[in-house]
mmCIF file of C-alpha atoms and ligand atoms in Angstrom:
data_model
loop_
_atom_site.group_PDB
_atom_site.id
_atom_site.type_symbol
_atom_site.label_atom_id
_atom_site.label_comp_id
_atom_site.label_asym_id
_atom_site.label_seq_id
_atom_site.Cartn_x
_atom_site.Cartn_y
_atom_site.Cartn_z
ATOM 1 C CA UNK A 1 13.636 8.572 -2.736
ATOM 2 C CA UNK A 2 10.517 7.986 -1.602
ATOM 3 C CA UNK A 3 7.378 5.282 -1.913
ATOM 4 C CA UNK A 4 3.689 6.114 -1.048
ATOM 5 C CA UNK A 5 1.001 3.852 0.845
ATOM 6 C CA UNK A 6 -1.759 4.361 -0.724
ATOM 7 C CA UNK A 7 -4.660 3.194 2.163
ATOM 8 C CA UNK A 8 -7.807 2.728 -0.535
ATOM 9 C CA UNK A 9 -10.582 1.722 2.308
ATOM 10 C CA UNK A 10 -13.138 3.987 3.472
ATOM 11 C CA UNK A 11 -12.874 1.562 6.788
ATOM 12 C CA UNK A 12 -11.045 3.007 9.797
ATOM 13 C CA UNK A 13 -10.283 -0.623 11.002
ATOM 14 C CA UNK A 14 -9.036 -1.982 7.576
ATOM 15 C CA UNK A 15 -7.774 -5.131 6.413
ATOM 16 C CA UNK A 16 -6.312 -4.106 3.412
ATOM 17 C CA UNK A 17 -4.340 -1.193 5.636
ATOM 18 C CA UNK A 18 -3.297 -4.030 7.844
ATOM 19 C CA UNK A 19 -1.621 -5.191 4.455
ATOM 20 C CA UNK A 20 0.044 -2.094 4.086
ATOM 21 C CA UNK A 21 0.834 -1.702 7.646
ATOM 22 C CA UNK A 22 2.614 -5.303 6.727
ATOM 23 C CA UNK A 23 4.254 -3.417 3.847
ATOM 24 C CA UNK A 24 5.792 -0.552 5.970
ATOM 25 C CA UNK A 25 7.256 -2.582 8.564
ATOM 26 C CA UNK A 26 8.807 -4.771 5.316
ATOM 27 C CA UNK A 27 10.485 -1.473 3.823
ATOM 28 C CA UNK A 28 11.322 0.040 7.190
ATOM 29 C CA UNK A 29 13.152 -3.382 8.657
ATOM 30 C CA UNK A 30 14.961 -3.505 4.661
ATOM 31 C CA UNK A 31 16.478 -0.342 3.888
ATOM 32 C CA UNK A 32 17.540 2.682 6.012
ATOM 33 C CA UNK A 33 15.064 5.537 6.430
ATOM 34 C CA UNK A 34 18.094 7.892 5.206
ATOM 35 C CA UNK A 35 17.520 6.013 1.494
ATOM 36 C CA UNK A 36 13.694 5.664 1.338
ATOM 37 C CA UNK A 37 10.922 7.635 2.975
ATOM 38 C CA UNK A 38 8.058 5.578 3.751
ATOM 39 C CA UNK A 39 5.032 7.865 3.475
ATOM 40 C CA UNK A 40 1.442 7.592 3.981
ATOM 41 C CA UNK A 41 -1.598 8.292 2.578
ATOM 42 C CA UNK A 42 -5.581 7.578 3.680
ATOM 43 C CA UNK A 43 -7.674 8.264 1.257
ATOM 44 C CA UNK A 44 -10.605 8.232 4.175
ATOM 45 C CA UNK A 45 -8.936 11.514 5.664
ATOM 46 C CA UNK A 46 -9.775 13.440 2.068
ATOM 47 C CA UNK A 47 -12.669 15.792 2.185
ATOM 48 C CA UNK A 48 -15.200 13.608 1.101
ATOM 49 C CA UNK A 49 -17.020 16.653 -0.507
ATOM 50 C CA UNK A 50 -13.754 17.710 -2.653
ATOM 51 C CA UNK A 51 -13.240 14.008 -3.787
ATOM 52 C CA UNK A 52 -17.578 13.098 -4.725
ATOM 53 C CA UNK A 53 -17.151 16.757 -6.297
ATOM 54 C CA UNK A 54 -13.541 16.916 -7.931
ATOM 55 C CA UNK A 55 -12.399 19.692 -6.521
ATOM 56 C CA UNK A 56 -9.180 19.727 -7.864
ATOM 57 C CA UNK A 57 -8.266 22.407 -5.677
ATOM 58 C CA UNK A 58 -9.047 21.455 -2.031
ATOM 59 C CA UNK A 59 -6.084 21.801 -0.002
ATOM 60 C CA UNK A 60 -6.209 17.865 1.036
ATOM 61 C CA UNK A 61 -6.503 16.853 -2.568
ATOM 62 C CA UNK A 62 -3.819 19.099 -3.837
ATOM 63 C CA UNK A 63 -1.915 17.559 -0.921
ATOM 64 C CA UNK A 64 -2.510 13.908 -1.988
ATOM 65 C CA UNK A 65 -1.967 14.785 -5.652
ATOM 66 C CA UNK A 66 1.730 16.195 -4.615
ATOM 67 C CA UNK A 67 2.454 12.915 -2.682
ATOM 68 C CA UNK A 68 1.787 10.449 -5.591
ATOM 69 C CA UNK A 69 3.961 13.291 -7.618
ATOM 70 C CA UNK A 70 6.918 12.930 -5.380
ATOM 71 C CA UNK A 71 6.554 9.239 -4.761
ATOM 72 C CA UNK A 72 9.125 6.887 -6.877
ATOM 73 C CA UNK A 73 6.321 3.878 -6.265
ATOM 74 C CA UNK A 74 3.131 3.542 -4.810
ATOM 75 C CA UNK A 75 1.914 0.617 -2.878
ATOM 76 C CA UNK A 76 -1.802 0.756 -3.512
ATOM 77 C CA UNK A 77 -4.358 -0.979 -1.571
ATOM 78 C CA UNK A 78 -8.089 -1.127 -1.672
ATOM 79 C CA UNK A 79 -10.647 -3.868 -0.580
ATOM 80 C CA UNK A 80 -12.941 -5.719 -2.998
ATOM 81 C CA UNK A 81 -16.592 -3.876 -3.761
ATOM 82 C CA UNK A 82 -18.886 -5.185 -6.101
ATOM 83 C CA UNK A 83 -16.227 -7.663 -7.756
ATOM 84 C CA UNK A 84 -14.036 -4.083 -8.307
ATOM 85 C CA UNK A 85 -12.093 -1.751 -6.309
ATOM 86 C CA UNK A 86 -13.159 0.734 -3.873
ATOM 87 C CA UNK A 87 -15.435 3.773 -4.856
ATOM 88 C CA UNK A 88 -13.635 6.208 -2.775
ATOM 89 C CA UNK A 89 -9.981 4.906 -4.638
ATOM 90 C CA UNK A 90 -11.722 5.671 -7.982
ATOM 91 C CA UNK A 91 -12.902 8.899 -6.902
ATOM 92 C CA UNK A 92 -9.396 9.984 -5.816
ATOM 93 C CA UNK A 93 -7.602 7.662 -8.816
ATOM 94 C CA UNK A 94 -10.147 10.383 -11.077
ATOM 95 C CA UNK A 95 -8.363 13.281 -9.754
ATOM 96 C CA UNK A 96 -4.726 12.353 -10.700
ATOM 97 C CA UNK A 97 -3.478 14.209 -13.635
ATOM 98 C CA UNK A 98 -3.600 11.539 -16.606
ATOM 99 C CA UNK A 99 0.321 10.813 -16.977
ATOM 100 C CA UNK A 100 0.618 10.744 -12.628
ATOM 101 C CA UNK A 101 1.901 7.448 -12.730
ATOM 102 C CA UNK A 102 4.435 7.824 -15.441
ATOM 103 C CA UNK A 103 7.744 6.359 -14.703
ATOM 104 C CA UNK A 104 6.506 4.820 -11.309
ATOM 105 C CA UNK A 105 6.179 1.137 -9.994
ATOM 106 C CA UNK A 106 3.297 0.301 -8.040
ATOM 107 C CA UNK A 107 2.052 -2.359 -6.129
ATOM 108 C CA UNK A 108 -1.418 -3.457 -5.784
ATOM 109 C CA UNK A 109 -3.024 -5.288 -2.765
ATOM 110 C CA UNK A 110 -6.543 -6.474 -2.455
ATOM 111 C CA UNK A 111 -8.826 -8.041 0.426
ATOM 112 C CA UNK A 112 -11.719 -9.695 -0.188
ATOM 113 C CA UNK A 113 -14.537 -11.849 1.440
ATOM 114 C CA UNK A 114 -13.954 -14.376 -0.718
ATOM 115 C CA UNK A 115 -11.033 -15.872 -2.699
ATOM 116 C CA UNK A 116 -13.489 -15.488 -5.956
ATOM 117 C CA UNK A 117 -12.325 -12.117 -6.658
ATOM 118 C CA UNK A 118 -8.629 -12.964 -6.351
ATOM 119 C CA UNK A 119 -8.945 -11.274 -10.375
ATOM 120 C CA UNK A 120 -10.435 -7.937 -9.634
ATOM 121 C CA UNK A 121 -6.875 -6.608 -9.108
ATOM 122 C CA UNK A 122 -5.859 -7.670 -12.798
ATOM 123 C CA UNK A 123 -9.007 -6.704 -14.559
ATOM 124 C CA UNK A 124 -10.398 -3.526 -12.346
ATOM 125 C CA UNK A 125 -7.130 -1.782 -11.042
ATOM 126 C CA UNK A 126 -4.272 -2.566 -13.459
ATOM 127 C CA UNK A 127 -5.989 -1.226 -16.662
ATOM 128 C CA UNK A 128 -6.351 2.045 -14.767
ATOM 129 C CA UNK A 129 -2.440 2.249 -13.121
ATOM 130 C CA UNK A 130 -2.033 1.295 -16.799
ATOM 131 C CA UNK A 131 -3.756 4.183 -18.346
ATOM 132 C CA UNK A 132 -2.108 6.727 -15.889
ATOM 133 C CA UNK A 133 1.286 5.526 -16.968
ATOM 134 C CA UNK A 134 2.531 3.147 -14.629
ATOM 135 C CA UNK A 135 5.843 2.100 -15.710
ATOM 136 C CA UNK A 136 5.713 -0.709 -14.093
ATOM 137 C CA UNK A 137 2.881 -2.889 -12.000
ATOM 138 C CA UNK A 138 4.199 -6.261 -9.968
ATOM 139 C CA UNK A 139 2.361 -8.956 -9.096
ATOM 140 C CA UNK A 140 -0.324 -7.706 -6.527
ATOM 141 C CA UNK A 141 -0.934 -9.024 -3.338
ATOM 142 C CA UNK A 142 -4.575 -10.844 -2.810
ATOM 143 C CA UNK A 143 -5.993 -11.926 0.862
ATOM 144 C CA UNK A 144 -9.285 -13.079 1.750
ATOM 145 C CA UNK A 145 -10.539 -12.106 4.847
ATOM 146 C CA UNK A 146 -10.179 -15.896 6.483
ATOM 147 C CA UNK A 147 -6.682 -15.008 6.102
ATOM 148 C CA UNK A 148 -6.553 -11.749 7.812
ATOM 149 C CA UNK A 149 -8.454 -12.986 10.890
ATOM 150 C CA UNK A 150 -9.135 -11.355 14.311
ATOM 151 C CA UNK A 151 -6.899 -11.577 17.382
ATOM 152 C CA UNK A 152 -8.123 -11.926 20.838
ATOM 153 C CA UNK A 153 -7.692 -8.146 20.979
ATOM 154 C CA UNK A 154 -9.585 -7.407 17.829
ATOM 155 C CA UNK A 155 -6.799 -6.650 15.776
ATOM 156 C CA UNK A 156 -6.208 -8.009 12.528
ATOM 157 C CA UNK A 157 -3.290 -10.380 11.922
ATOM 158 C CA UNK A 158 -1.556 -11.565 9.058
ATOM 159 C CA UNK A 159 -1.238 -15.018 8.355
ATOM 160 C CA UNK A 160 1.900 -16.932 7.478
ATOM 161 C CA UNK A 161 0.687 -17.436 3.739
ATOM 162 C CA UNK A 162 -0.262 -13.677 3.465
ATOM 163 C CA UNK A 163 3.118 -12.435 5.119
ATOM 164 C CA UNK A 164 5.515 -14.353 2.871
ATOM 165 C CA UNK A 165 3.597 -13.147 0.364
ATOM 166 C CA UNK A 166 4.282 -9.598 1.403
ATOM 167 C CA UNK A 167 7.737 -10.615 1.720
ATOM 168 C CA UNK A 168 8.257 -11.721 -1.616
ATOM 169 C CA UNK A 169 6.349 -8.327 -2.973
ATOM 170 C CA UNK A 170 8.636 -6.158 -0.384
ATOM 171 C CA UNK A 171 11.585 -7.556 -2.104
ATOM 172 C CA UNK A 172 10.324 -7.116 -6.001
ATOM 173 C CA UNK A 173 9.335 -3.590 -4.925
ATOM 174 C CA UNK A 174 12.517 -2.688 -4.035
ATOM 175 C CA UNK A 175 14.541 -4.608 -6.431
ATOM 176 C CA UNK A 176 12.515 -4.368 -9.447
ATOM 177 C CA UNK A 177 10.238 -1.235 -8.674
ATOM 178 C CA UNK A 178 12.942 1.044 -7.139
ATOM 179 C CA UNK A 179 15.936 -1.092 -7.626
ATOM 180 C CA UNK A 180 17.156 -0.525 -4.104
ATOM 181 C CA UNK A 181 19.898 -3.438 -2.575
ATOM 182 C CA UNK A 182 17.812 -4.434 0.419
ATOM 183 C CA UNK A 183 20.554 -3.992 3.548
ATOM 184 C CA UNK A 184 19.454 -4.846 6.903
ATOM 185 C CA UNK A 185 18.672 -1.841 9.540
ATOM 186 C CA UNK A 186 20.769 -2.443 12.253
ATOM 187 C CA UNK A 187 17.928 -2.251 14.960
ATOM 188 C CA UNK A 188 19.389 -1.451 19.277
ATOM 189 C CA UNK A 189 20.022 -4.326 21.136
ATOM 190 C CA UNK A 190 18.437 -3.812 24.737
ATOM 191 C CA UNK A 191 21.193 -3.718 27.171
ATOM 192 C CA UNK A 192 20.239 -6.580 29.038
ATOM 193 C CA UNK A 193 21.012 -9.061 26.084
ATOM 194 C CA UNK A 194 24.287 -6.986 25.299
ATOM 195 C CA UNK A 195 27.232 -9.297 24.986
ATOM 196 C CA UNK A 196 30.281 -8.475 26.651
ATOM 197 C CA UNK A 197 34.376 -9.732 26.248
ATOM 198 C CA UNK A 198 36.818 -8.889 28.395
HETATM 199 C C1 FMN B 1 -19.910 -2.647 0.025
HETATM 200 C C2 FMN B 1 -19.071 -3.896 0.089
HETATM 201 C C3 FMN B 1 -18.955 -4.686 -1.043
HETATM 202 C C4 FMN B 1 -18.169 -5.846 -0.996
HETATM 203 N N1 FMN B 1 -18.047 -6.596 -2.139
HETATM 204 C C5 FMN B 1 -17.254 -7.700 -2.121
HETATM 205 C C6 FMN B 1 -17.107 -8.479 -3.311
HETATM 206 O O1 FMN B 1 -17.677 -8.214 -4.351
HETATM 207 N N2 FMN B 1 -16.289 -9.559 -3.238
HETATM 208 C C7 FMN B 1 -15.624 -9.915 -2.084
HETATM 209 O O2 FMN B 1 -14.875 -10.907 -2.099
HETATM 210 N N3 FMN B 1 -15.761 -9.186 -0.952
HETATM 211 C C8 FMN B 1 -16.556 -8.094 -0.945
HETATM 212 N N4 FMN B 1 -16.696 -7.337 0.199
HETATM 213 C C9 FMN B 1 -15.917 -7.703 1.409
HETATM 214 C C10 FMN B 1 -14.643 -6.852 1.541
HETATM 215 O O3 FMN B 1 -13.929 -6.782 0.320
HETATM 216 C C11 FMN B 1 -13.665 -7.452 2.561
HETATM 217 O O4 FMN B 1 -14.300 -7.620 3.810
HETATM 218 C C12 FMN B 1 -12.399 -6.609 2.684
HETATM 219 O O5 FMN B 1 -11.406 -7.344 3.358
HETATM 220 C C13 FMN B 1 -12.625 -5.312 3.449
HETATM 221 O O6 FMN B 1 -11.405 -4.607 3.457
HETATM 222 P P1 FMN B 1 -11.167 -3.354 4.435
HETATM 223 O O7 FMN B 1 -11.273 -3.871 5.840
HETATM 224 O O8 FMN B 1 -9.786 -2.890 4.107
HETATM 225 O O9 FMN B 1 -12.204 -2.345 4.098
HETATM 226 C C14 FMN B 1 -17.484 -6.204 0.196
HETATM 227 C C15 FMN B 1 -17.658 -5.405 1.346
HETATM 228 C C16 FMN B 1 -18.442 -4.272 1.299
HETATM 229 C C17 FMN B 1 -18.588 -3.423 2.538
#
């Protein structure tokens, strides 16, 4: 079983794939990579030309398309532009087949400059993932970029609000969207905090 990360920016240094990066580590810490395959997809590393001219049958696009196929969910996630989504997800979103969604959960996650377009998930995206058969959208995840803020380093990094928020959606997506028990990954314990008994 697999879910897809769908990386909607056309920004190499994203936000909104900080969100996802969030996401990943969520699903990777939750349930053993033997049960789910976390995979990946930047809709920045399409050929721009194929997606602004629908070429269906560019070897990246016919790529993509056979990852949101195989995928059991999709974690979508796209900053705000103009009050909507991004251009370069609707280009790609324009390419699916119309019934690519069917039978799949998906999660949305938006960043934004401001809170005001907390909404453009419900009223831009969702009627789309609707029309291309979603089976099932959760609640989407919305930041503004206050709470995404730089470190010292220049990375982004997710504030406590934001990350129990991605908690919470982590655990509906695998409950609800691919109703997966969440079971801890045992992770190595460095050998110099081993515990010994004797
Ligand atoms: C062309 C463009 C349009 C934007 N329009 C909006 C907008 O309408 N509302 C908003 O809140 N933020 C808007 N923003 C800000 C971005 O949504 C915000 O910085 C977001 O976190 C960027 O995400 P990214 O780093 O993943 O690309 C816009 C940014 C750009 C570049």
């Amino acid at each position: 079983m697999s879910v897809l990360l769908i990386a909607g920016s056309p920004t190499e240094h994203s936000r909104s794939a900080t969100l996802l990066d969030g996401v990943a580590e969520r699903l990777h810490a939750a349930v053993d990579d033997r049960r789910l395959r976390v995979e990946r997809l930047r809709i920045r590393d399409l050929s721009p030309q194929a997606l602004l001219l629908a070429d269906w049958g560019h070897a990246s696009v016919v790529r993509a398309i056979e990852q949101v196929a195989n995928a059991r969910a999709l974690v979508i996630a796209t900053p705000v532009y103009k009050a909507a989504y991004s251009g370069v997800l609707k280009v790609f979103l324009d390419l699916l087949p119309q019934t690519a969604l069917k039978g799949k959960a998906v999660l949305p996650i938006a960043t934004g400059g401001s809170p005001h377009h907390m909404l453009a998930l419900d009223y831009a995206l969702r009627p789309v993932l609707q029309s291309l058969g979603a089976r099932h959208i959760l609640p989407g995840v919305y930041a503004s970029d206050a709470q995404i803020p730089k470190d010292e380093a220049g990375d982004y990094q997710i504030g406590g609000e934001i990350a129990q928020r991605l908690d919470d959606a982590t655990h509906t997506l695998l409950q609800e969207g691919l109703r997966l028990s969440a079971v801890p990954v045992p992770r190595p314990v460095p050998f110099s905090q081993a515990l010994y008994s004797v």
